């Protein structure tokens, strides 16, 4: 029996179409037990989150309550709004949630944000004590102070009708919180010392040039992971202007943090205020006694 070539090609086309459909549906079926908005093939919920990333989170959290899912391409994103669930994931079962997505353009570093497998477990166990309830309450006070200053500033603006750049005001709040919680440096509009100015400049550059929370690159990575990995390595090797600025600024931030860590080790084992750097300096594995290296502390901060 001779099968006509057109019929054979048509059959191959149908098989390929079925395989493609099965491949696209695999993550959707895998997370079908979790409620969430209906995704589109290839795109997932990319269009919704691209238009208003934070507002869609709020909308879905209200609709689906404690846990929901959405898709960026084929990549599933789980959104938790229950404090109990967040505690379960980050504290009790953190061993099951590893190998997080990488930030495009971020240099290869040995921090909790990029390590995988056994390396991630090692770093996670080392830094875990630094995030105890007592320490986090102290850090929360600092963040709340930054928020209070922002609210006061917005109140002044509301009373005068002044036009301001809201992005810069929120960036200032973030800078103040990061500067004091991580480096014990007070960054405010009235502070002009060299250390604070340098840190503020570096952080501004990082945040201004960081990739958007959801962008076409994420969609491409989730849809064609093998091809995108090769193209991303090429992009990092020959980066466009915006990506190069982000990579350089991130490297400068790491260099600054490493300098602070070295200075802390050289001057004293104790510090007036227990910021994250100081806490990481004292972090030690309970069983092996291993400690974080200067590079790991700087890159984690």
mmCIF file of N, CA and C in Angstrom, residues 80-153:
data_model
loop_
_atom_site.group_PDB
_atom_site.id
_atom_site.type_symbol
_atom_site.label_atom_id
_atom_site.label_comp_id
_atom_site.label_asym_id
_atom_site.label_seq_id
_atom_site.Cartn_x
_atom_site.Cartn_y
_atom_site.Cartn_z
ATOM 1 N N UNK A 80 0.509 34.107 46.596
ATOM 2 C CA UNK A 80 0.007 33.795 47.934
ATOM 3 C C UNK A 80 -0.341 35.086 48.667
ATOM 4 N N UNK A 81 -1.502 35.131 49.292
ATOM 5 C CA UNK A 81 -1.886 36.303 50.081
ATOM 6 C C UNK A 81 -2.150 35.932 51.534
ATOM 7 N N UNK A 82 -2.059 34.680 51.858
ATOM 8 C CA UNK A 82 -2.265 34.233 53.230
ATOM 9 C C UNK A 82 -0.942 34.223 53.979
ATOM 10 N N UNK A 83 -0.821 34.945 55.094
ATOM 11 C CA UNK A 83 0.422 34.930 55.877
ATOM 12 C C UNK A 83 0.818 33.522 56.311
ATOM 13 N N UNK A 84 -0.170 32.690 56.612
ATOM 14 C CA UNK A 84 0.123 31.318 57.023
ATOM 15 C C UNK A 84 0.776 30.533 55.884
ATOM 16 N N UNK A 85 0.276 30.724 54.668
ATOM 17 C CA UNK A 85 0.856 30.024 53.519
ATOM 18 C C UNK A 85 2.270 30.528 53.224
ATOM 19 N N UNK A 86 2.450 31.843 53.321
ATOM 20 C CA UNK A 86 3.777 32.420 53.086
ATOM 21 C C UNK A 86 4.776 31.863 54.102
ATOM 22 N N UNK A 87 4.354 31.764 55.369
ATOM 23 C CA UNK A 87 5.222 31.203 56.408
ATOM 24 C C UNK A 87 5.534 29.737 56.120
ATOM 25 N N UNK A 88 4.550 29.009 55.630
ATOM 26 C CA UNK A 88 4.749 27.591 55.300
ATOM 27 C C UNK A 88 5.797 27.436 54.206
ATOM 28 N N UNK A 89 5.712 28.305 53.180
ATOM 29 C CA UNK A 89 6.628 28.220 52.045
ATOM 30 C C UNK A 89 8.028 28.688 52.416
ATOM 31 N N UNK A 90 8.124 29.807 53.114
ATOM 32 C CA UNK A 90 9.432 30.418 53.376
ATOM 33 C C UNK A 90 10.136 29.862 54.601
ATOM 34 N N UNK A 91 9.404 29.221 55.513
ATOM 35 C CA UNK A 91 10.023 28.741 56.739
ATOM 36 C C UNK A 91 9.971 27.216 56.873
ATOM 37 N N UNK A 92 8.793 26.658 56.871
ATOM 38 C CA UNK A 92 8.656 25.230 57.171
ATOM 39 C C UNK A 92 9.031 24.325 56.000
ATOM 40 N N UNK A 93 8.700 24.747 54.777
ATOM 41 C CA UNK A 93 8.959 23.877 53.635
ATOM 42 C C UNK A 93 9.838 24.559 52.582
ATOM 43 N N UNK A 94 10.758 25.401 53.030
ATOM 44 C CA UNK A 94 11.569 26.140 52.057
ATOM 45 C C UNK A 94 12.427 25.216 51.191
ATOM 46 N N UNK A 95 12.718 23.994 51.688
ATOM 47 C CA UNK A 95 13.510 23.045 50.904
ATOM 48 C C UNK A 95 12.821 22.656 49.594
ATOM 49 N N UNK A 96 11.505 22.818 49.546
ATOM 50 C CA UNK A 96 10.759 22.435 48.347
ATOM 51 C C UNK A 96 10.626 23.563 47.333
ATOM 52 N N UNK A 97 11.123 24.750 47.665
ATOM 53 C CA UNK A 97 10.952 25.914 46.783
ATOM 54 C C UNK A 97 12.322 26.526 46.504
ATOM 55 N N UNK A 98 12.995 25.975 45.512
ATOM 56 C CA UNK A 98 14.362 26.385 45.209
ATOM 57 C C UNK A 98 14.483 26.755 43.739
ATOM 58 N N UNK A 99 15.721 27.156 43.339
ATOM 59 C CA UNK A 99 16.040 27.455 41.938
ATOM 60 C C UNK A 99 15.080 28.490 41.352
ATOM 61 N N UNK A 100 15.129 29.679 41.895
ATOM 62 C CA UNK A 100 14.225 30.747 41.475
ATOM 63 C C UNK A 100 14.651 31.330 40.132
ATOM 64 N N UNK A 101 13.718 31.974 39.412
ATOM 65 C CA UNK A 101 14.054 32.568 38.109
ATOM 66 C C UNK A 101 15.152 33.620 38.254
ATOM 67 N N UNK A 102 16.026 33.666 37.266
ATOM 68 C CA UNK A 102 17.133 34.624 37.290
ATOM 69 C C UNK A 102 16.705 35.954 36.688
ATOM 70 N N UNK A 103 17.365 37.014 37.128
ATOM 71 C CA UNK A 103 17.131 38.341 36.559
ATOM 72 C C UNK A 103 18.032 38.509 35.345
ATOM 73 N N UNK A 104 17.431 38.853 34.213
ATOM 74 C CA UNK A 104 18.206 39.020 32.990
ATOM 75 C C UNK A 104 19.241 40.120 33.169
ATOM 76 N N UNK A 105 20.500 39.792 32.850
ATOM 77 C CA UNK A 105 21.561 40.781 32.943
ATOM 78 C C UNK A 105 22.293 40.775 34.263
ATOM 79 N N UNK A 106 21.771 40.067 35.274
ATOM 80 C CA UNK A 106 22.463 40.018 36.549
ATOM 81 C C UNK A 106 23.709 39.145 36.408
ATOM 82 N N UNK A 107 24.877 39.628 36.827
ATOM 83 C CA UNK A 107 26.098 38.841 36.708
ATOM 84 C C UNK A 107 25.992 37.527 37.475
ATOM 85 N N UNK A 108 26.822 36.556 37.092
ATOM 86 C CA UNK A 108 26.850 35.274 37.797
ATOM 87 C C UNK A 108 27.391 35.506 39.204
ATOM 88 N N UNK A 109 26.553 35.316 40.210
ATOM 89 C CA UNK A 109 26.948 35.603 41.572
ATOM 90 C C UNK A 109 26.604 34.418 42.467
ATOM 91 N N UNK A 110 27.211 34.408 43.649
ATOM 92 C CA UNK A 110 27.009 33.306 44.585
ATOM 93 C C UNK A 110 26.140 33.766 45.739
ATOM 94 N N UNK A 111 24.944 34.199 45.432
ATOM 95 C CA UNK A 111 24.040 34.681 46.463
ATOM 96 C C UNK A 111 22.817 33.797 46.529
ATOM 97 N N UNK A 112 21.973 34.051 47.512
ATOM 98 C CA UNK A 112 20.751 33.279 47.694
ATOM 99 C C UNK A 112 19.810 33.450 46.509
ATOM 100 N N UNK A 113 19.978 34.537 45.736
ATOM 101 C CA UNK A 113 19.085 34.820 44.617
ATOM 102 C C UNK A 113 19.468 34.080 43.342
ATOM 103 N N UNK A 114 20.675 33.514 43.292
ATOM 104 C CA UNK A 114 21.118 32.867 42.056
ATOM 105 C C UNK A 114 21.609 31.444 42.257
ATOM 106 N N UNK A 115 21.942 31.078 43.493
ATOM 107 C CA UNK A 115 22.445 29.731 43.745
ATOM 108 C C UNK A 115 21.363 28.686 43.494
ATOM 109 N N UNK A 116 21.793 27.472 43.219
ATOM 110 C CA UNK A 116 20.862 26.383 42.964
ATOM 111 C C UNK A 116 21.275 25.134 43.740
ATOM 112 N N UNK A 117 20.309 24.254 43.928
ATOM 113 C CA UNK A 117 20.596 22.957 44.524
ATOM 114 C C UNK A 117 21.245 23.036 45.896
ATOM 115 N N UNK A 118 22.320 22.265 46.072
ATOM 116 C CA UNK A 118 23.004 22.175 47.362
ATOM 117 C C UNK A 118 23.576 23.522 47.790
ATOM 118 N N UNK A 119 24.061 24.316 46.823
ATOM 119 C CA UNK A 119 24.608 25.639 47.159
ATOM 120 C C UNK A 119 23.529 26.539 47.748
ATOM 121 N N UNK A 120 22.331 26.479 47.161
ATOM 122 C CA UNK A 120 21.228 27.294 47.678
ATOM 123 C C UNK A 120 20.859 26.861 49.089
ATOM 124 N N UNK A 121 20.772 25.553 49.323
ATOM 125 C CA UNK A 121 20.434 25.034 50.656
ATOM 126 C C UNK A 121 21.452 25.505 51.687
ATOM 127 N N UNK A 122 22.723 25.480 51.304
ATOM 128 C CA UNK A 122 23.782 25.898 52.226
ATOM 129 C C UNK A 122 23.630 27.374 52.597
ATOM 130 N N UNK A 123 23.442 28.229 51.594
ATOM 131 C CA UNK A 123 23.289 29.658 51.860
ATOM 132 C C UNK A 123 22.008 29.945 52.629
ATOM 133 N N UNK A 124 20.943 29.240 52.281
ATOM 134 C CA UNK A 124 19.657 29.467 52.948
ATOM 135 C C UNK A 124 19.748 29.157 54.444
ATOM 136 N N UNK A 125 20.413 28.085 54.794
ATOM 137 C CA UNK A 125 20.541 27.718 56.209
ATOM 138 C C UNK A 125 21.443 28.693 56.954
ATOM 139 N N UNK A 126 22.414 29.263 56.258
ATOM 140 C CA UNK A 126 23.319 30.221 56.902
ATOM 141 C C UNK A 126 22.625 31.536 57.226
ATOM 142 N N UNK A 127 21.814 32.031 56.297
ATOM 143 C CA UNK A 127 21.229 33.356 56.506
ATOM 144 C C UNK A 127 19.893 33.303 57.238
ATOM 145 N N UNK A 128 19.297 32.113 57.368
ATOM 146 C CA UNK A 128 17.973 31.996 57.995
ATOM 147 C C UNK A 128 17.894 32.659 59.363
ATOM 148 N N UNK A 129 18.890 32.480 60.266
ATOM 149 C CA UNK A 129 18.783 33.112 61.588
ATOM 150 C C UNK A 129 18.716 34.637 61.540
ATOM 151 N N UNK A 130 19.226 35.239 60.464
ATOM 152 C CA UNK A 130 19.206 36.702 60.354
ATOM 153 C C UNK A 130 17.797 37.232 60.131
ATOM 154 N N UNK A 131 16.881 36.349 59.775
ATOM 155 C CA UNK A 131 15.509 36.766 59.506
ATOM 156 C C UNK A 131 14.561 36.283 60.598
ATOM 157 N N UNK A 132 15.077 36.222 61.819
ATOM 158 C CA UNK A 132 14.209 35.844 62.931
ATOM 159 C C UNK A 132 13.224 36.970 63.233
ATOM 160 N N UNK A 133 12.192 36.657 64.003
ATOM 161 C CA UNK A 133 11.102 37.609 64.239
ATOM 162 C C UNK A 133 11.585 38.895 64.894
ATOM 163 N N UNK A 134 12.483 38.770 65.880
ATOM 164 C CA UNK A 134 12.971 39.956 66.596
ATOM 165 C C UNK A 134 13.711 40.905 65.663
ATOM 166 N N UNK A 135 14.609 40.331 64.861
ATOM 167 C CA UNK A 135 15.389 41.156 63.938
ATOM 168 C C UNK A 135 14.497 41.794 62.881
ATOM 169 N N UNK A 136 13.544 41.035 62.352
ATOM 170 C CA UNK A 136 12.666 41.559 61.321
ATOM 171 C C UNK A 136 11.756 42.656 61.862
ATOM 172 N N UNK A 137 11.390 42.573 63.137
ATOM 173 C CA UNK A 137 10.591 43.646 63.743
ATOM 174 C C UNK A 137 11.381 44.945 63.797
ATOM 175 N N UNK A 138 12.690 44.844 64.085
ATOM 176 C CA UNK A 138 13.542 46.030 64.095
ATOM 177 C C UNK A 138 13.666 46.612 62.688
ATOM 178 N N UNK A 139 13.841 45.745 61.699
ATOM 179 C CA UNK A 139 13.933 46.202 60.320
ATOM 180 C C UNK A 139 12.611 46.821 59.866
ATOM 181 N N UNK A 140 11.503 46.240 60.345
ATOM 182 C CA UNK A 140 10.181 46.747 59.968
ATOM 183 C C UNK A 140 9.973 48.166 60.486
ATOM 184 N N UNK A 141 10.522 48.469 61.665
ATOM 185 C CA UNK A 141 10.421 49.828 62.208
ATOM 186 C C UNK A 141 11.099 50.832 61.283
ATOM 187 N N UNK A 142 12.247 50.438 60.756
ATOM 188 C CA UNK A 142 12.986 51.323 59.850
ATOM 189 C C UNK A 142 12.195 51.558 58.564
ATOM 190 N N UNK A 143 11.636 50.491 58.020
ATOM 191 C CA UNK A 143 10.835 50.611 56.794
ATOM 192 C C UNK A 143 9.613 51.489 57.049
ATOM 193 N N UNK A 144 8.974 51.291 58.199
ATOM 194 C CA UNK A 144 7.793 52.100 58.533
ATOM 195 C C UNK A 144 8.146 53.579 58.648
ATOM 196 N N UNK A 145 9.327 53.882 59.170
ATOM 197 C CA UNK A 145 9.769 55.277 59.266
ATOM 198 C C UNK A 145 9.916 55.888 57.880
ATOM 199 N N UNK A 146 10.457 55.116 56.945
ATOM 200 C CA UNK A 146 10.588 55.600 55.570
ATOM 201 C C UNK A 146 9.220 55.830 54.950
ATOM 202 N N UNK A 147 8.289 54.922 55.222
ATOM 203 C CA UNK A 147 6.926 55.065 54.703
ATOM 204 C C UNK A 147 6.262 56.299 55.313
ATOM 205 N N UNK A 148 6.452 56.522 56.615
ATOM 206 C CA UNK A 148 5.860 57.685 57.274
ATOM 207 C C UNK A 148 6.378 58.987 56.660
ATOM 208 N N UNK A 149 7.677 59.011 56.336
ATOM 209 C CA UNK A 149 8.237 60.219 55.711
ATOM 210 C C UNK A 149 7.638 60.431 54.319
ATOM 211 N N UNK A 150 7.411 59.332 53.605
ATOM 212 C CA UNK A 150 6.794 59.445 52.282
ATOM 213 C C UNK A 150 5.366 59.970 52.408
ATOM 214 N N UNK A 151 4.607 59.440 53.361
ATOM 215 C CA UNK A 151 3.226 59.884 53.560
ATOM 216 C C UNK A 151 3.188 61.369 53.922
ATOM 217 N N UNK A 152 4.126 61.781 54.781
ATOM 218 C CA UNK A 152 4.188 63.198 55.165
ATOM 219 C C UNK A 152 4.489 64.081 53.954
ATOM 220 N N UNK A 153 5.411 63.602 53.119
ATOM 221 C CA UNK A 153 5.762 64.355 51.911
ATOM 222 C C UNK A 153 4.577 64.455 50.966
#
